[in-house]
mmCIF file with all atom_site columns, C-alpha atoms in Angstrom:
data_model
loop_
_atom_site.group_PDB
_atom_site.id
_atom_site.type_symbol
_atom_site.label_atom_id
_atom_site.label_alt_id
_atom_site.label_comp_id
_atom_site.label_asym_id
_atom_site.label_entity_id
_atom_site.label_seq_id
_atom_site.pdbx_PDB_ins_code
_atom_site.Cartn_x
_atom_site.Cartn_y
_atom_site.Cartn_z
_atom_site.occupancy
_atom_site.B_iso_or_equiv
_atom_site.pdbx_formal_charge
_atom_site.auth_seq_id
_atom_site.auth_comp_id
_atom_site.auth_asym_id
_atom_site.auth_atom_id
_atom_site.pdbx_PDB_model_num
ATOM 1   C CA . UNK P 1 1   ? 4.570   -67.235 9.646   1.00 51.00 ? 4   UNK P CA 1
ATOM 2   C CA . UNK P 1 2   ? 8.575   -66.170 9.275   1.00 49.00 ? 5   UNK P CA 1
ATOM 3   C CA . UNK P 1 3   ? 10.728  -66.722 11.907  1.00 52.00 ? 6   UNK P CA 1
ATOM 4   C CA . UNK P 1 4   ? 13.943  -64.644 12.992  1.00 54.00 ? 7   UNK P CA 1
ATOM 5   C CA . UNK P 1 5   ? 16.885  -66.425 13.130  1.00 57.00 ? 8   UNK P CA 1
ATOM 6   C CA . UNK P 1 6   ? 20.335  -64.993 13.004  1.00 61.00 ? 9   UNK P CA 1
ATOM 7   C CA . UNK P 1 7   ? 23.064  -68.162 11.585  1.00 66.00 ? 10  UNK P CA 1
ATOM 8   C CA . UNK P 1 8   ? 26.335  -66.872 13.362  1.00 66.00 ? 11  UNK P CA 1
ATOM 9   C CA . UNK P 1 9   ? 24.451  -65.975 16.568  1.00 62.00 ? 12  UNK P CA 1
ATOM 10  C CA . UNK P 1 10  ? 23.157  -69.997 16.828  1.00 65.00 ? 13  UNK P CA 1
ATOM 11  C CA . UNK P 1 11  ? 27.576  -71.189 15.763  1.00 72.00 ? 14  UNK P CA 1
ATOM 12  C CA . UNK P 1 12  ? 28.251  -68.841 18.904  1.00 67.00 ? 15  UNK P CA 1
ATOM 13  C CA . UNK P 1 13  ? 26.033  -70.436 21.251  1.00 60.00 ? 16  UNK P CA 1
ATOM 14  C CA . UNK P 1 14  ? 26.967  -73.742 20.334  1.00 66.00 ? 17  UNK P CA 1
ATOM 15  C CA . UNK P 1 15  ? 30.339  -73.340 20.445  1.00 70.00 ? 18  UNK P CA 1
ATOM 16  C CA . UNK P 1 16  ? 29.996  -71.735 23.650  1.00 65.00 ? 19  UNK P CA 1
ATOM 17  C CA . UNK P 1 17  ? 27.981  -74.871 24.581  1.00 61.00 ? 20  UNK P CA 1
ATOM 18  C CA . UNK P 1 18  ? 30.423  -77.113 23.224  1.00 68.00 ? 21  UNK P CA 1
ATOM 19  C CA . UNK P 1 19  ? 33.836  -75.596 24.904  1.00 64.00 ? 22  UNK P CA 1
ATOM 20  C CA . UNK P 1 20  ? 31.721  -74.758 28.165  1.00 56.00 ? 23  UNK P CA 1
ATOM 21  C CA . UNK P 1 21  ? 31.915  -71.287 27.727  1.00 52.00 ? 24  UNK P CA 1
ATOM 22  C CA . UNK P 1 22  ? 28.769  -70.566 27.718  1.00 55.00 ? 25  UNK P CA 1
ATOM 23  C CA . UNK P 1 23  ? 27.318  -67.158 29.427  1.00 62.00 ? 26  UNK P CA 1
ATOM 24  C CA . UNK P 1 24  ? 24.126  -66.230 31.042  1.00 67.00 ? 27  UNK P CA 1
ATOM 25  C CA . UNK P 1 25  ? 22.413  -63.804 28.521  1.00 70.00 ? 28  UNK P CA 1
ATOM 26  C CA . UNK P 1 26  ? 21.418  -60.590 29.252  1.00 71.00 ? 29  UNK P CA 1
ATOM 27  C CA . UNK P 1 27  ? 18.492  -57.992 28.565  1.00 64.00 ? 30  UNK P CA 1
ATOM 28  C CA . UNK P 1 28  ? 21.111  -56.522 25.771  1.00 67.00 ? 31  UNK P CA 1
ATOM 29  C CA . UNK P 1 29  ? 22.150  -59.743 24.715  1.00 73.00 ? 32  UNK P CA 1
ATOM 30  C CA . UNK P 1 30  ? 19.846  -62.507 25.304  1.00 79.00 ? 33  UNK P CA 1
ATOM 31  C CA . UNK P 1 31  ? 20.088  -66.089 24.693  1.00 79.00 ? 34  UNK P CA 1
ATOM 32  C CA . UNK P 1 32  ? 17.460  -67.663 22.249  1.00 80.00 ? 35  UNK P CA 1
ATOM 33  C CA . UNK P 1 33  ? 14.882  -70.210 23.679  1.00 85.00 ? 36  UNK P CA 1
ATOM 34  C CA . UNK P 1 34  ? 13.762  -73.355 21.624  1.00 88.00 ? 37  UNK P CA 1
ATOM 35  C CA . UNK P 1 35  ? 10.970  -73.808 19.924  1.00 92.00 ? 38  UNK P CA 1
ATOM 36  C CA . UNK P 1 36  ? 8.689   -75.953 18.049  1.00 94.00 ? 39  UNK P CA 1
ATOM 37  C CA . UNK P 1 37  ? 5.807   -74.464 16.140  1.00 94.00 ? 40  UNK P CA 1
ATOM 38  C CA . UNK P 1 38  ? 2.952   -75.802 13.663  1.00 95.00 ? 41  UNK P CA 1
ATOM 39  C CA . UNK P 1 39  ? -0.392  -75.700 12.021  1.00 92.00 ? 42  UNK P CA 1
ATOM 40  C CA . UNK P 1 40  ? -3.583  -77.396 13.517  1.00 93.00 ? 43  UNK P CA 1
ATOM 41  C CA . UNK P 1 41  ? -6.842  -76.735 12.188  1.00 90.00 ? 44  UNK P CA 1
ATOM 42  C CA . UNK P 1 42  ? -7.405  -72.706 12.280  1.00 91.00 ? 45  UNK P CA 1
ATOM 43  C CA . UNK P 1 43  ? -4.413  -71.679 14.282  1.00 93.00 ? 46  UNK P CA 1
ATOM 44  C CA . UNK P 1 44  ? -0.978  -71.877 14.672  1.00 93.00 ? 47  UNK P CA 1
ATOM 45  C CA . UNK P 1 45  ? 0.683   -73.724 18.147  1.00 96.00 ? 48  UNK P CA 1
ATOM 46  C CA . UNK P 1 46  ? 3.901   -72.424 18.973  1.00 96.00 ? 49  UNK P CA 1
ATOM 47  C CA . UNK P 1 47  ? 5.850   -73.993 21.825  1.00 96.00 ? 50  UNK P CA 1
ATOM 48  C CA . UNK P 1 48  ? 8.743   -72.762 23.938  1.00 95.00 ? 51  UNK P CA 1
ATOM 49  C CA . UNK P 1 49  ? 10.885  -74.646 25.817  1.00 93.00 ? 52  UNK P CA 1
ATOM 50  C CA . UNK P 1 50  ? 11.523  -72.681 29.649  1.00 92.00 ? 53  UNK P CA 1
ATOM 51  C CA . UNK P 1 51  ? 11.806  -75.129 32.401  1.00 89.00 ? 54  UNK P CA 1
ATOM 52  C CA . UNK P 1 52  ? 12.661  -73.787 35.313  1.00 87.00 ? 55  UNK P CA 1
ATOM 53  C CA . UNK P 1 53  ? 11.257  -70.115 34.733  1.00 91.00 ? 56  UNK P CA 1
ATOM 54  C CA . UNK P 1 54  ? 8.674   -68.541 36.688  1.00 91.00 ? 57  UNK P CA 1
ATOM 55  C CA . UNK P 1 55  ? 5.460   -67.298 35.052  1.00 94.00 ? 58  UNK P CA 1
ATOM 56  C CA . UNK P 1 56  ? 6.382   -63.798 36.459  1.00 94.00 ? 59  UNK P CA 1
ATOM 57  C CA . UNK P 1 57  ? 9.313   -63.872 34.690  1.00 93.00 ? 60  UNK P CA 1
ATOM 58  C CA . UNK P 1 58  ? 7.987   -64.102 31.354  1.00 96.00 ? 61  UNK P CA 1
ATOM 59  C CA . UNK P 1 59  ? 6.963   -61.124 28.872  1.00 95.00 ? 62  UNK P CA 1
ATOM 60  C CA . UNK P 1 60  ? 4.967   -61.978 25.427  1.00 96.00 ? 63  UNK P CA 1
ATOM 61  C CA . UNK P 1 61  ? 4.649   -58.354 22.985  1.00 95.00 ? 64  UNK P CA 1
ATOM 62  C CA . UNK P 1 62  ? 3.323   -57.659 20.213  1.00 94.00 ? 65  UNK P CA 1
ATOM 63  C CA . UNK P 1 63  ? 4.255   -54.659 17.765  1.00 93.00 ? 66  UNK P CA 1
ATOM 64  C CA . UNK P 1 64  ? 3.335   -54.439 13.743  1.00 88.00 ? 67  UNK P CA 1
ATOM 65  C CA . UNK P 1 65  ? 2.828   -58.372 13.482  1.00 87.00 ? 68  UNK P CA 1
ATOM 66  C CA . UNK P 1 66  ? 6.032   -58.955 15.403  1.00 92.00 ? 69  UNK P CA 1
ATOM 67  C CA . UNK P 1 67  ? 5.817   -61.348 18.342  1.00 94.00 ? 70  UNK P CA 1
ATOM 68  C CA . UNK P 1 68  ? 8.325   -60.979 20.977  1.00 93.00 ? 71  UNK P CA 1
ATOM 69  C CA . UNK P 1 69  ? 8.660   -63.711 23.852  1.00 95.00 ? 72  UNK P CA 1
ATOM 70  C CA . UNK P 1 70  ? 11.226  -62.294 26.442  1.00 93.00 ? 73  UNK P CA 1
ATOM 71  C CA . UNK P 1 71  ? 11.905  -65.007 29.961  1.00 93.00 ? 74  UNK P CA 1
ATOM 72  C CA . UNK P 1 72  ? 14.132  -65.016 32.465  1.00 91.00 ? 75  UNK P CA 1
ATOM 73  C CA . UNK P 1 73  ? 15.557  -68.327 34.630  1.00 87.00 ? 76  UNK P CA 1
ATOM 74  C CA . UNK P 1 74  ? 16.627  -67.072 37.843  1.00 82.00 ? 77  UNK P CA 1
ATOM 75  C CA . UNK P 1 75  ? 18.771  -69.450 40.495  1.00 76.00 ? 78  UNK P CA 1
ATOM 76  C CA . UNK P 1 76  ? 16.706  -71.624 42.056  1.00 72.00 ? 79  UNK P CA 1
ATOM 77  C CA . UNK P 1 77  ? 18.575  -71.276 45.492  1.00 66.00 ? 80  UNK P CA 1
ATOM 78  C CA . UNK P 1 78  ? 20.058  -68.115 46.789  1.00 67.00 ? 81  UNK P CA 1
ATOM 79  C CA . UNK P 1 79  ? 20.215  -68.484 50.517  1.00 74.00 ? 82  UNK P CA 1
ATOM 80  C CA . UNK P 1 80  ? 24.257  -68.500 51.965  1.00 80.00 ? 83  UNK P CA 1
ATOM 81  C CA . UNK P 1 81  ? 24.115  -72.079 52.737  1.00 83.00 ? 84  UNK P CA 1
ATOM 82  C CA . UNK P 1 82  ? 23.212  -73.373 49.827  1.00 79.00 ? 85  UNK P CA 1
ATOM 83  C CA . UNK P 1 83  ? 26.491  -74.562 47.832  1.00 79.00 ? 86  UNK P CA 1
ATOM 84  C CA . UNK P 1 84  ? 25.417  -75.850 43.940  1.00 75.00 ? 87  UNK P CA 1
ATOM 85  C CA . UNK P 1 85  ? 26.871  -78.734 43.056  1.00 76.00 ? 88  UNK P CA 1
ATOM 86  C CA . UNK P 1 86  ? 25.908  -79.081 39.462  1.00 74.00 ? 89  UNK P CA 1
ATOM 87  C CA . UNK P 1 87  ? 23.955  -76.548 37.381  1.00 71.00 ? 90  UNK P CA 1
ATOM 88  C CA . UNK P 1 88  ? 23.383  -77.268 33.673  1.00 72.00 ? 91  UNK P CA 1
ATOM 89  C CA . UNK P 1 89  ? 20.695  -75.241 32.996  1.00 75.00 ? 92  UNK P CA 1
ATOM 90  C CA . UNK P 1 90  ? 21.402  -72.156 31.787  1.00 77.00 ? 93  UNK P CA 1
ATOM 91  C CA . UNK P 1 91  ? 20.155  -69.018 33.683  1.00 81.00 ? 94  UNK P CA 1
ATOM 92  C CA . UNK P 1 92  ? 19.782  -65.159 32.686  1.00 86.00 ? 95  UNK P CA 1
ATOM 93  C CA . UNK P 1 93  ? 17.725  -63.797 30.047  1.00 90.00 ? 96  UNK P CA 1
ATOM 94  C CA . UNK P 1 94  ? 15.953  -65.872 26.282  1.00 90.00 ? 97  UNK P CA 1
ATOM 95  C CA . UNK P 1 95  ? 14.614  -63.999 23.568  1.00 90.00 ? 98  UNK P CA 1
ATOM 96  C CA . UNK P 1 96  ? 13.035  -64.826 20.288  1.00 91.00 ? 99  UNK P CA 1
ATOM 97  C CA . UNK P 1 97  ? 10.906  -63.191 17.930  1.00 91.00 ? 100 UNK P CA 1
ATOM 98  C CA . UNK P 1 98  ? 8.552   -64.126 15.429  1.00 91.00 ? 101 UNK P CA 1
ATOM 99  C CA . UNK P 1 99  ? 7.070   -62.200 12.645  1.00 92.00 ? 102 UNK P CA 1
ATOM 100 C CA . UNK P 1 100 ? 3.439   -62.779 12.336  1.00 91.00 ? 103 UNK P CA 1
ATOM 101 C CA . UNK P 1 101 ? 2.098   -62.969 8.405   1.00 87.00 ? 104 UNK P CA 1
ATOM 102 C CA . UNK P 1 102 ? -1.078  -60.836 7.253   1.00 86.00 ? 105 UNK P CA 1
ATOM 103 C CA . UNK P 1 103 ? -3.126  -64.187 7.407   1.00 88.00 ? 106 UNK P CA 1
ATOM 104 C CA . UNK P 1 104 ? -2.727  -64.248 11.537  1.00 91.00 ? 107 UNK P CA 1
ATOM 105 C CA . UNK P 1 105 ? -5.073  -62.748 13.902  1.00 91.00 ? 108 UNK P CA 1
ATOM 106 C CA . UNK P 1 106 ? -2.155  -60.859 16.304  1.00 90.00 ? 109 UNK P CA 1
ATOM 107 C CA . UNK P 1 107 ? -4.905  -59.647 18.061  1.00 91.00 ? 110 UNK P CA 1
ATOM 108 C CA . UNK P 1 108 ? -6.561  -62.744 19.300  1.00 93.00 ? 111 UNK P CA 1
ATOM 109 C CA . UNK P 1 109 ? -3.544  -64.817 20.979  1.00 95.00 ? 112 UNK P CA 1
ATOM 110 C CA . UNK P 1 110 ? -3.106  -66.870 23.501  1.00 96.00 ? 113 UNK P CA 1
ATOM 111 C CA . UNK P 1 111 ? -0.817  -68.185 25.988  1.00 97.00 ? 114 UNK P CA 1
ATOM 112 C CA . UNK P 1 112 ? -0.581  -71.040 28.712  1.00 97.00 ? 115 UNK P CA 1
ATOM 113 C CA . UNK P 1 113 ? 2.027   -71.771 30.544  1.00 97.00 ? 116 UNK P CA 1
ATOM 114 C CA . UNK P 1 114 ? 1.791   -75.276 31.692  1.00 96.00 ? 117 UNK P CA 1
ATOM 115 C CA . UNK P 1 115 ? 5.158   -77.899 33.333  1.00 93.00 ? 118 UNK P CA 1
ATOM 116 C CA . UNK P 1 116 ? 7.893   -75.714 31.917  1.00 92.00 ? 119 UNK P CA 1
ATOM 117 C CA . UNK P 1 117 ? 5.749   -75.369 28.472  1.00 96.00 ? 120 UNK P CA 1
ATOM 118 C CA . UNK P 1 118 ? 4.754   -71.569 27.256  1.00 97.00 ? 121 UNK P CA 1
ATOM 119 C CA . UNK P 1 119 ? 1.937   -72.659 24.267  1.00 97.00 ? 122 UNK P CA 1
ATOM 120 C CA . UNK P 1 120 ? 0.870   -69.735 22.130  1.00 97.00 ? 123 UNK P CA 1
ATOM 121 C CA . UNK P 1 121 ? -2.153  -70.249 19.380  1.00 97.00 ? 124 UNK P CA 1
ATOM 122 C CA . UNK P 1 122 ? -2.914  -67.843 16.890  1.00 95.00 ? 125 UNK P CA 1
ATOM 123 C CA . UNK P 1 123 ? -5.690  -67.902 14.968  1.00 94.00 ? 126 UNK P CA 1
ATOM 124 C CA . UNK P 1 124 ? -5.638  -67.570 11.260  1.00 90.00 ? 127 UNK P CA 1
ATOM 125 C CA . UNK P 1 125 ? -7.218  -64.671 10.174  1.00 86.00 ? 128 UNK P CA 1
ATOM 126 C CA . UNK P 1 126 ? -10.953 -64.974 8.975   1.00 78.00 ? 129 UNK P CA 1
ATOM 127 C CA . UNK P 1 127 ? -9.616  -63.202 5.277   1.00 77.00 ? 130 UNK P CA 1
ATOM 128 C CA . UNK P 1 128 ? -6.789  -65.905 5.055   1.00 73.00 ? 131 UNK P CA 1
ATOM 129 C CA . UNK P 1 129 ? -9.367  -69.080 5.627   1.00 73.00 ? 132 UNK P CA 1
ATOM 130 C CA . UNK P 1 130 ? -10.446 -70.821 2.341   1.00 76.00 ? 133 UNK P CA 1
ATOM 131 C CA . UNK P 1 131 ? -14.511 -70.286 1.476   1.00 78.00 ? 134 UNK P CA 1
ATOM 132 C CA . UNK P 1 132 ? -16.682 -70.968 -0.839  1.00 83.00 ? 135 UNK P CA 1
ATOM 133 C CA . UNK P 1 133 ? -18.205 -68.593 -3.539  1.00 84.00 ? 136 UNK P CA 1
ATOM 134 C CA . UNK P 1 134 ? -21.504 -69.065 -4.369  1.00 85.00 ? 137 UNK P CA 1
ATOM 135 C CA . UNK P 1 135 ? -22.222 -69.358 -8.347  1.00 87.00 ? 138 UNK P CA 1
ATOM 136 C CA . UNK P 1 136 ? -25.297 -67.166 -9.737  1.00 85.00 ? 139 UNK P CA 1
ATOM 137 C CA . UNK P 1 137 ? -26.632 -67.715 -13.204 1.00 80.00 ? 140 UNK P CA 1
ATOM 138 C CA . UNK P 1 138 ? -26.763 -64.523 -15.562 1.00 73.00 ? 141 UNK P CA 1
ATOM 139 C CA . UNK P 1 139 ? -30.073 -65.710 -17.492 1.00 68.00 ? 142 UNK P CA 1
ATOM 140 C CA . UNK P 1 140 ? -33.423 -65.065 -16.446 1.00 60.00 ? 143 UNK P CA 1
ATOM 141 C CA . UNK P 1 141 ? -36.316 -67.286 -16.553 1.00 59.00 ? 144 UNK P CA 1
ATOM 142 C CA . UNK P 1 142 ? -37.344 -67.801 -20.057 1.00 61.00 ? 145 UNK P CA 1
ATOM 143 C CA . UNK P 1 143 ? -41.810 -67.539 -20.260 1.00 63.00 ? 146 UNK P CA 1
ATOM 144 C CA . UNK P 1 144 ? -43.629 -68.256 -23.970 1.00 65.00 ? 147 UNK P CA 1
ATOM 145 C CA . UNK P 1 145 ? -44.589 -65.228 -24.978 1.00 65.00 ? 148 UNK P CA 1
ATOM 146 C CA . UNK P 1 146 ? -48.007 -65.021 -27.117 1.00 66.00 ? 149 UNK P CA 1
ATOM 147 C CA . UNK P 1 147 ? -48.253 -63.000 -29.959 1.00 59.00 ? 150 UNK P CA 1
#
C-alpha cells in the first residue's frame, strides 16, 4: 500500500496551525485528515480521524486502485442565538488518498464509522497470500520385471 503525501502541503498546514492562520479547506483545496493504517492477519485497517463529522458527510471512491476518502465538518450550531465561544476544531472540507497495490482486493472494502472513527479493511488479494505448492515425484513405480 503507497500513500500520497505532498511535503510542502503538510509545512503549510502546520504553519498555518502554528501562527493561527489556519483556513477551513475547501472542495478545491481540502485539508488532509489523519490517519493511522496497518496490517492484521489478511487485510489492511486503515483509520481516519473525523470527530465531529456526520456520516452523511462522508464520501469513500475508488478509481484504478486509488482510494479517495473525501468528509466534511460542518458547524455544530447555526441558529442566530447561538454565539461560539471557542472552536478549535477545524471545519470545511479533508481529503486524502491512498493508492491501493496489486496485492489488495479494491473490490471487497469496507467501512464503519463508529465515535468519530471511519475504519476501512481491505483484504489482501487471494494471488498476493503466501501458499503452499505441492511437490510431485517424476519417477514411476519401479516392478521386477521377469525375463
Amino acid at each position: 500500500m503507497l500513500m500520497r503525501t505532498d511535503p510542502f502541503r503538510e509545512l503549510d498546514r502546520l504553519t498555518s496551525q502554528l501562527l493561527g492562520t489556519a483556513q477551513a479547506g475547501t472542495w478545491s483545496r481540502p485539508n488532509p485528515m489523519p490517519l493511522d493504517a496497518w496490517r492484521e492477519g489478511d487485510q489492511f485497517v486503515v483509520c481516519f480521524d473525523l470527530p465531529g463529522v456526520a456520516k452523511e458527510a462522508i464520501e469513500l471512491d475508488v478509481e484504478r486502485n486509488v482510494l479517495t476518502v473525501k468528509a466534511e465538518r460542518r458547524p455544530a450550531h447555526t441558529t442566530e442565538n447561538v454565539e461560539m465561544q471557542l472552536s478549535e476544531r477545524p471545519l470545511g472540507v479533508f481529503s486524502r488518498q491512498l493508492f491501493l497495490g496489486d496485492t489488495l482486493d479494491a473490490e471487497h472494502i469496507s467501512a464503519d464509522y463508529n465515535a468519530g472513527v471511519l475504519t476501512l479493511r481491505i483484504p489482501i488479494a487471494e494471488k498476493a497470500k503466501p501458499r503452499k505448492i505441492e511437490i510431485t515425484s517424476a519417477e514411476t513405480d519401479r516392478r521386477e520385471i521377469t525375463a
